[in-house]
Amino acid sequence: MKQIITGFHAIEERVRKRADEKKGGNGGDNVRYTLYVSKSGPRVKKILSLAQNADVAVVNADGKKLDSLVKNLPDVAQDHRGIVLEAEGDIKVNQNEVDFDKWVLEAKNSEERKTVVVLDSVTDPHNVGAILRSCDQFGASLVLLPSRHSSNDYSENEIIARSSAGASAYVPVAVVPNLVRAVQQLKDSGFWVYGADAGGVSVQDVAFADKTVIVMGSEGTGIAKLLEEQCDTIVSIPTCGKIDSLNVSVAAGVLLYESYRQKL
C-alpha cells in the first residue's frame, strides 16, 4: 500500500514520529518513507533536519514530479507547497489504531483518569481532523470511530492529517463495528457517558467523571437514538448566537477543554 502525505504539519509530525520510533529501537522496517522536495524555506529545512534521524530518503524533485504524486488526492490535499512525503509498505489506515477490547481491559484495571471521544457518523474529514487536534491538546485517551458511516476511509486520510495539524500521528484511535456495544463495554468498565446535544444539562453544571466518554453526533442528525440511550447525561453548551448550533468540531473542543480543566 502507498500513502501520499501533504501539508507541513502532517509531514513534520509523521517524520518526527518516525524519528522517535528509530530512537526507541522500533524502526518500522515494513514502511519506507521518501520525502520529495522542490522548494526550500525554514519549515522545509526543519523537516529535512528531522528526516536525517528518521531513516527517510530525501529526493530533490521539480514541481511536476510533486504534482504527479498528489494528482489522485482530494483537491484540498493537492496543495503540496513544494514538499510531499510518500509512505509505502505495510501501512495502517490510521497509524495509531489500537485494539479496542484490549484497551478497555487495560482501562478497567487502571486508576488513571481517561477521556474517550466517540464520533457517531461524523462524515466530514475536516471535522474529524479538527477534533483530533483538540483531542491532542486536551489529553483525550482514545477516539472511537464506527467502521461504517464515518470519515475514516484511507481515501480521506490526507485531509484528516492536514486538518488535525499533525495530531493524527499521535492520538490513539479505535475503529469498531458497533458503537452502541462499544460504549456499553466502556460503561461496564467504569466510564460515565456524556452525549452532546441541545437541551441537555449545561456544561457549566456538569462535573465530568474521572473516566469520561464524550459522544459527538453527526453533523446533520446528531446522536443515533440507540447510542443516545446509552448516555448517562446529555450535555449542552450555552450560546448566544443566531444560528442553530456550534460546528461539531468546535463543540467537541469546548467539551474536551472543560473536561481537561476539571481534571487539572
PDB file of N, CA and C in Angstrom, residues 68-133:
ATOM      1  N   SER A  68       2.522  15.202  -9.910  1.00  0.00           N
ATOM      2  CA  SER A  68       2.120  13.846 -10.307  1.00  0.00           C
ATOM      3  C   SER A  68       1.864  12.962  -9.092  1.00  0.00           C
ATOM      4  N   LEU A  69       2.605  13.206  -8.002  1.00  0.00           N
ATOM      5  CA  LEU A  69       2.417  12.408  -6.797  1.00  0.00           C
ATOM      6  C   LEU A  69       1.076  12.676  -6.133  1.00  0.00           C
ATOM      7  N   VAL A  70       0.612  13.927  -6.224  1.00  0.00           N
ATOM      8  CA  VAL A  70      -0.606  14.308  -5.496  1.00  0.00           C
ATOM      9  C   VAL A  70      -1.853  14.333  -6.369  1.00  0.00           C
ATOM     10  N   LYS A  71      -1.743  13.977  -7.631  1.00  0.00           N
ATOM     11  CA  LYS A  71      -2.856  14.173  -8.564  1.00  0.00           C
ATOM     12  C   LYS A  71      -4.108  13.374  -8.195  1.00  0.00           C
ATOM     13  N   ASN A  72      -3.947  12.262  -7.458  1.00  0.00           N
ATOM     14  CA  ASN A  72      -5.108  11.451  -7.093  1.00  0.00           C
ATOM     15  C   ASN A  72      -5.660  11.774  -5.707  1.00  0.00           C
ATOM     16  N   LEU A  73      -5.085  12.754  -5.039  1.00  0.00           N
ATOM     17  CA  LEU A  73      -5.572  13.149  -3.718  1.00  0.00           C
ATOM     18  C   LEU A  73      -6.794  14.048  -3.853  1.00  0.00           C
ATOM     19  N   PRO A  74      -7.584  14.183  -2.789  1.00  0.00           N
ATOM     20  CA  PRO A  74      -8.657  15.179  -2.795  1.00  0.00           C
ATOM     21  C   PRO A  74      -8.087  16.570  -3.068  1.00  0.00           C
ATOM     22  N   ASP A  75      -8.897  17.447  -3.631  1.00  0.00           N
ATOM     23  CA  ASP A  75      -8.423  18.762  -4.077  1.00  0.00           C
ATOM     24  C   ASP A  75      -7.654  19.507  -2.993  1.00  0.00           C
ATOM     25  N   VAL A  76      -8.188  19.510  -1.766  1.00  0.00           N
ATOM     26  CA  VAL A  76      -7.562  20.288  -0.699  1.00  0.00           C
ATOM     27  C   VAL A  76      -6.166  19.771  -0.358  1.00  0.00           C
ATOM     28  N   ALA A  77      -5.906  18.489  -0.605  1.00  0.00           N
ATOM     29  CA  ALA A  77      -4.610  17.897  -0.262  1.00  0.00           C
ATOM     30  C   ALA A  77      -3.603  18.012  -1.395  1.00  0.00           C
ATOM     31  N   GLN A  78      -4.021  18.507  -2.572  1.00  0.00           N
ATOM     32  CA  GLN A  78      -3.106  18.633  -3.695  1.00  0.00           C
ATOM     33  C   GLN A  78      -2.197  19.855  -3.598  1.00  0.00           C
ATOM     34  N   ASP A  79      -2.470  20.742  -2.656  1.00  0.00           N
ATOM     35  CA  ASP A  79      -1.628  21.922  -2.458  1.00  0.00           C
ATOM     36  C   ASP A  79      -0.402  21.510  -1.661  1.00  0.00           C
ATOM     37  N   HIS A  80       0.619  21.007  -2.349  1.00  0.00           N
ATOM     38  CA  HIS A  80       1.764  20.399  -1.672  1.00  0.00           C
ATOM     39  C   HIS A  80       2.799  21.402  -1.168  1.00  0.00           C
ATOM     40  N   ARG A  81       2.811  22.615  -1.691  1.00  0.00           N
ATOM     41  CA  ARG A  81       3.720  23.678  -1.243  1.00  0.00           C
ATOM     42  C   ARG A  81       5.190  23.272  -1.306  1.00  0.00           C
ATOM     43  N   GLY A  82       5.480  22.424  -2.266  1.00  0.00           N
ATOM     44  CA  GLY A  82       6.879  22.096  -2.530  1.00  0.00           C
ATOM     45  C   GLY A  82       7.453  20.956  -1.724  1.00  0.00           C
ATOM     46  N   ILE A  83       6.621  20.211  -1.006  1.00  0.00           N
ATOM     47  CA  ILE A  83       7.120  19.075  -0.230  1.00  0.00           C
ATOM     48  C   ILE A  83       6.032  18.014  -0.122  1.00  0.00           C
ATOM     49  N   VAL A  84       6.407  16.764  -0.377  1.00  0.00           N
ATOM     50  CA  VAL A  84       5.475  15.634  -0.337  1.00  0.00           C
ATOM     51  C   VAL A  84       6.178  14.458   0.335  1.00  0.00           C
ATOM     52  N   LEU A  85       5.475  13.777   1.226  1.00  0.00           N
ATOM     53  CA  LEU A  85       6.010  12.572   1.864  1.00  0.00           C
ATOM     54  C   LEU A  85       5.265  11.358   1.325  1.00  0.00           C
ATOM     55  N   GLU A  86       6.029  10.390   0.844  1.00  0.00           N
ATOM     56  CA  GLU A  86       5.457   9.134   0.350  1.00  0.00           C
ATOM     57  C   GLU A  86       5.802   8.009   1.312  1.00  0.00           C
ATOM     58  N   ALA A  87       4.771   7.283   1.745  1.00  0.00           N
ATOM     59  CA  ALA A  87       4.965   6.107   2.597  1.00  0.00           C
ATOM     60  C   ALA A  87       4.512   4.882   1.812  1.00  0.00           C
ATOM     61  N   GLU A  88       5.319   3.850   1.841  1.00  0.00           N
ATOM     62  CA  GLU A  88       4.999   2.657   1.066  1.00  0.00           C
ATOM     63  C   GLU A  88       5.332   1.417   1.880  1.00  0.00           C
ATOM     64  N   GLY A  89       4.398   0.472   1.896  1.00  0.00           N
ATOM     65  CA  GLY A  89       4.619  -0.769   2.627  1.00  0.00           C
ATOM     66  C   GLY A  89       3.397  -1.177   3.419  1.00  0.00           C
ATOM     67  N   ASP A  90       3.623  -1.728   4.598  1.00  0.00           N
ATOM     68  CA  ASP A  90       2.544  -2.234   5.453  1.00  0.00           C
ATOM     69  C   ASP A  90       1.991  -1.079   6.281  1.00  0.00           C
ATOM     70  N   ILE A  91       1.098  -0.288   5.655  1.00  0.00           N
ATOM     71  CA  ILE A  91       0.589   0.929   6.275  1.00  0.00           C
ATOM     72  C   ILE A  91      -0.830   0.705   6.755  1.00  0.00           C
ATOM     73  N   LYS A  92      -1.094   1.085   8.001  1.00  0.00           N
ATOM     74  CA  LYS A  92      -2.460   1.087   8.501  1.00  0.00           C
ATOM     75  C   LYS A  92      -3.159   2.343   8.020  1.00  0.00           C
ATOM     76  N   VAL A  93      -4.492   2.262   7.888  1.00  0.00           N
ATOM     77  CA  VAL A  93      -5.260   3.460   7.549  1.00  0.00           C
ATOM     78  C   VAL A  93      -4.981   4.538   8.580  1.00  0.00           C
ATOM     79  N   ASN A  94      -4.958   4.164   9.837  1.00  0.00           N
ATOM     80  CA  ASN A  94      -4.590   5.104  10.889  1.00  0.00           C
ATOM     81  C   ASN A  94      -3.385   4.529  11.619  1.00  0.00           C
ATOM     82  N   GLN A  95      -2.300   5.292  11.661  1.00  0.00           N
ATOM     83  CA  GLN A  95      -1.062   4.808  12.243  1.00  0.00           C
ATOM     84  C   GLN A  95      -1.203   4.500  13.736  1.00  0.00           C
ATOM     85  N   ASN A  96      -2.219   5.044  14.393  1.00  0.00           N
ATOM     86  CA  ASN A  96      -2.357   4.866  15.835  1.00  0.00           C
ATOM     87  C   ASN A  96      -3.545   3.979  16.191  1.00  0.00           C
ATOM     88  N   GLU A  97      -4.003   3.189  15.266  1.00  0.00           N
ATOM     89  CA  GLU A  97      -5.169   2.355  15.554  1.00  0.00           C
ATOM     90  C   GLU A  97      -4.834   1.314  16.615  1.00  0.00           C
ATOM     91  N   VAL A  98      -5.678   1.241  17.637  1.00  0.00           N
ATOM     92  CA  VAL A  98      -5.452   0.313  18.743  1.00  0.00           C
ATOM     93  C   VAL A  98      -6.563  -0.719  18.792  1.00  0.00           C
ATOM     94  N   ASP A  99      -6.289  -1.825  19.468  1.00  0.00           N
ATOM     95  CA  ASP A  99      -7.290  -2.868  19.670  1.00  0.00           C
ATOM     96  C   ASP A  99      -8.225  -2.430  20.794  1.00  0.00           C
ATOM     97  N   PHE A 100      -9.494  -2.226  20.475  1.00  0.00           N
ATOM     98  CA  PHE A 100     -10.413  -1.656  21.454  1.00  0.00           C
ATOM     99  C   PHE A 100     -10.622  -2.567  22.656  1.00  0.00           C
ATOM    100  N   ASP A 101     -10.835  -3.860  22.425  1.00  0.00           N
ATOM    101  CA  ASP A 101     -11.081  -4.781  23.539  1.00  0.00           C
ATOM    102  C   ASP A 101      -9.907  -4.795  24.520  1.00  0.00           C
ATOM    103  N   LYS A 102      -8.705  -4.781  23.992  1.00  0.00           N
ATOM    104  CA  LYS A 102      -7.518  -4.761  24.842  1.00  0.00           C
ATOM    105  C   LYS A 102      -7.432  -3.438  25.595  1.00  0.00           C
ATOM    106  N   TRP A 103      -7.736  -2.349  24.901  1.00  0.00           N
ATOM    107  CA  TRP A 103      -7.669  -1.022  25.528  1.00  0.00           C
ATOM    108  C   TRP A 103      -8.656  -0.923  26.687  1.00  0.00           C
ATOM    109  N   VAL A 104      -9.881  -1.404  26.491  1.00  0.00           N
ATOM    110  CA  VAL A 104     -10.904  -1.339  27.538  1.00  0.00           C
ATOM    111  C   VAL A 104     -10.479  -2.158  28.753  1.00  0.00           C
ATOM    112  N   LEU A 105      -9.911  -3.326  28.532  1.00  0.00           N
ATOM    113  CA  LEU A 105      -9.473  -4.167  29.639  1.00  0.00           C
ATOM    114  C   LEU A 105      -8.392  -3.457  30.457  1.00  0.00           C
ATOM    115  N   GLU A 106      -7.451  -2.830  29.764  1.00  0.00           N
ATOM    116  CA  GLU A 106      -6.389  -2.103  30.460  1.00  0.00           C
ATOM    117  C   GLU A 106      -6.957  -0.906  31.213  1.00  0.00           C
ATOM    118  N   ALA A 107      -7.934  -0.207  30.598  1.00  0.00           N
ATOM    119  CA  ALA A 107      -8.535   0.961  31.247  1.00  0.00           C
ATOM    120  C   ALA A 107      -9.321   0.564  32.490  1.00  0.00           C
ATOM    121  N   LYS A 108      -9.974  -0.584  32.433  1.00  0.00           N
ATOM    122  CA  LYS A 108     -10.765  -1.062  33.574  1.00  0.00           C
ATOM    123  C   LYS A 108      -9.883  -1.295  34.795  1.00  0.00           C
ATOM    124  N   ASN A 109      -8.673  -1.751  34.548  1.00  0.00           N
ATOM    125  CA  ASN A 109      -7.753  -2.082  35.643  1.00  0.00           C
ATOM    126  C   ASN A 109      -6.815  -0.935  35.993  1.00  0.00           C
ATOM    127  N   SER A 110      -7.071   0.226  35.403  1.00  0.00           N
ATOM    128  CA  SER A 110      -6.206   1.378  35.644  1.00  0.00           C
ATOM    129  C   SER A 110      -6.906   2.402  36.527  1.00  0.00           C
ATOM    130  N   GLU A 111      -6.122   3.075  37.357  1.00  0.00           N
ATOM    131  CA  GLU A 111      -6.647   4.148  38.196  1.00  0.00           C
ATOM    132  C   GLU A 111      -6.500   5.514  37.534  1.00  0.00           C
ATOM    133  N   GLU A 112      -5.896   5.560  36.373  1.00  0.00           N
ATOM    134  CA  GLU A 112      -5.666   6.828  35.685  1.00  0.00           C
ATOM    135  C   GLU A 112      -6.971   7.420  35.156  1.00  0.00           C
ATOM    136  N   ARG A 113      -7.023   8.747  35.168  1.00  0.00           N
ATOM    137  CA  ARG A 113      -8.152   9.439  34.555  1.00  0.00           C
ATOM    138  C   ARG A 113      -8.072   9.288  33.040  1.00  0.00           C
ATOM    139  N   LYS A 114      -9.215   9.047  32.417  1.00  0.00           N
ATOM    140  CA  LYS A 114      -9.231   8.834  30.971  1.00  0.00           C
ATOM    141  C   LYS A 114     -10.438   9.516  30.348  1.00  0.00           C
ATOM    142  N   THR A 115     -10.252   9.996  29.129  1.00  0.00           N
ATOM    143  CA  THR A 115     -11.339  10.605  28.363  1.00  0.00           C
ATOM    144  C   THR A 115     -11.387   9.969  26.984  1.00  0.00           C
ATOM    145  N   VAL A 116     -12.542   9.427  26.640  1.00  0.00           N
ATOM    146  CA  VAL A 116     -12.764   8.811  25.331  1.00  0.00           C
ATOM    147  C   VAL A 116     -13.743   9.677  24.555  1.00  0.00           C
ATOM    148  N   VAL A 117     -13.441   9.945  23.286  1.00  0.00           N
ATOM    149  CA  VAL A 117     -14.338  10.698  22.414  1.00  0.00           C
ATOM    150  C   VAL A 117     -14.918   9.746  21.377  1.00  0.00           C
ATOM    151  N   VAL A 118     -16.235   9.680  21.315  1.00  0.00           N
ATOM    152  CA  VAL A 118     -16.936   8.812  20.367  1.00  0.00           C
ATOM    153  C   VAL A 118     -17.526   9.681  19.262  1.00  0.00           C
ATOM    154  N   LEU A 119     -17.184   9.371  18.016  1.00  0.00           N
ATOM    155  CA  LEU A 119     -17.704  10.124  16.873  1.00  0.00           C
ATOM    156  C   LEU A 119     -18.732   9.271  16.138  1.00  0.00           C
ATOM    157  N   ASP A 120     -19.984   9.651  16.299  1.00  0.00           N
ATOM    158  CA  ASP A 120     -21.094   8.890  15.717  1.00  0.00           C
ATOM    159  C   ASP A 120     -21.433   9.451  14.342  1.00  0.00           C
ATOM    160  N   SER A 121     -20.914   8.806  13.293  1.00  0.00           N
ATOM    161  CA  SER A 121     -21.218   9.184  11.901  1.00  0.00           C
ATOM    162  C   SER A 121     -20.828  10.615  11.584  1.00  0.00           C
ATOM    163  N   VAL A 122     -19.683  11.051  12.086  1.00  0.00           N
ATOM    164  CA  VAL A 122     -19.138  12.351  11.689  1.00  0.00           C
ATOM    165  C   VAL A 122     -18.465  12.160  10.338  1.00  0.00           C
ATOM    166  N   THR A 123     -19.066  12.683   9.292  1.00  0.00           N
ATOM    167  CA  THR A 123     -18.661  12.332   7.929  1.00  0.00           C
ATOM    168  C   THR A 123     -17.685  13.304   7.284  1.00  0.00           C
ATOM    169  N   ASP A 124     -17.548  14.507   7.816  1.00  0.00           N
ATOM    170  CA  ASP A 124     -16.657  15.498   7.209  1.00  0.00           C
ATOM    171  C   ASP A 124     -15.242  15.281   7.737  1.00  0.00           C
ATOM    172  N   PRO A 125     -14.280  14.933   6.864  1.00  0.00           N
ATOM    173  CA  PRO A 125     -12.916  14.680   7.343  1.00  0.00           C
ATOM    174  C   PRO A 125     -12.263  15.905   7.961  1.00  0.00           C
ATOM    175  N   HIS A 126     -12.685  17.110   7.556  1.00  0.00           N
ATOM    176  CA  HIS A 126     -12.157  18.312   8.185  1.00  0.00           C
ATOM    177  C   HIS A 126     -12.564  18.364   9.661  1.00  0.00           C
ATOM    178  N   ASN A 127     -13.797  17.973   9.946  1.00  0.00           N
ATOM    179  CA  ASN A 127     -14.254  17.938  11.336  1.00  0.00           C
ATOM    180  C   ASN A 127     -13.500  16.880  12.142  1.00  0.00           C
ATOM    181  N   VAL A 128     -13.300  15.711  11.546  1.00  0.00           N
ATOM    182  CA  VAL A 128     -12.557  14.657  12.240  1.00  0.00           C
ATOM    183  C   VAL A 128     -11.150  15.143  12.566  1.00  0.00           C
ATOM    184  N   GLY A 129     -10.507  15.775  11.586  1.00  0.00           N
ATOM    185  CA  GLY A 129      -9.162  16.283  11.810  1.00  0.00           C
ATOM    186  C   GLY A 129      -9.124  17.324  12.911  1.00  0.00           C
ATOM    187  N   ALA A 130     -10.083  18.251  12.897  1.00  0.00           N
ATOM    188  CA  ALA A 130     -10.125  19.298  13.924  1.00  0.00           C
ATOM    189  C   ALA A 130     -10.378  18.707  15.307  1.00  0.00           C
ATOM    190  N   ILE A 131     -11.227  17.690  15.387  1.00  0.00           N
ATOM    191  CA  ILE A 131     -11.485  17.035  16.674  1.00  0.00           C
ATOM    192  C   ILE A 131     -10.234  16.321  17.174  1.00  0.00           C
ATOM    193  N   LEU A 132      -9.510  15.666  16.279  1.00  0.00           N
ATOM    194  CA  LEU A 132      -8.259  15.016  16.671  1.00  0.00           C
ATOM    195  C   LEU A 132      -7.263  16.034  17.223  1.00  0.00           C
ATOM    196  N   ARG A 133      -7.246  17.211  16.626  1.00  0.00           N
ATOM    197  CA  ARG A 133      -6.349  18.263  17.120  1.00  0.00           C
ATOM    198  C   ARG A 133      -6.721  18.655  18.551  1.00  0.00           C
TER     199      ARG A 133
END
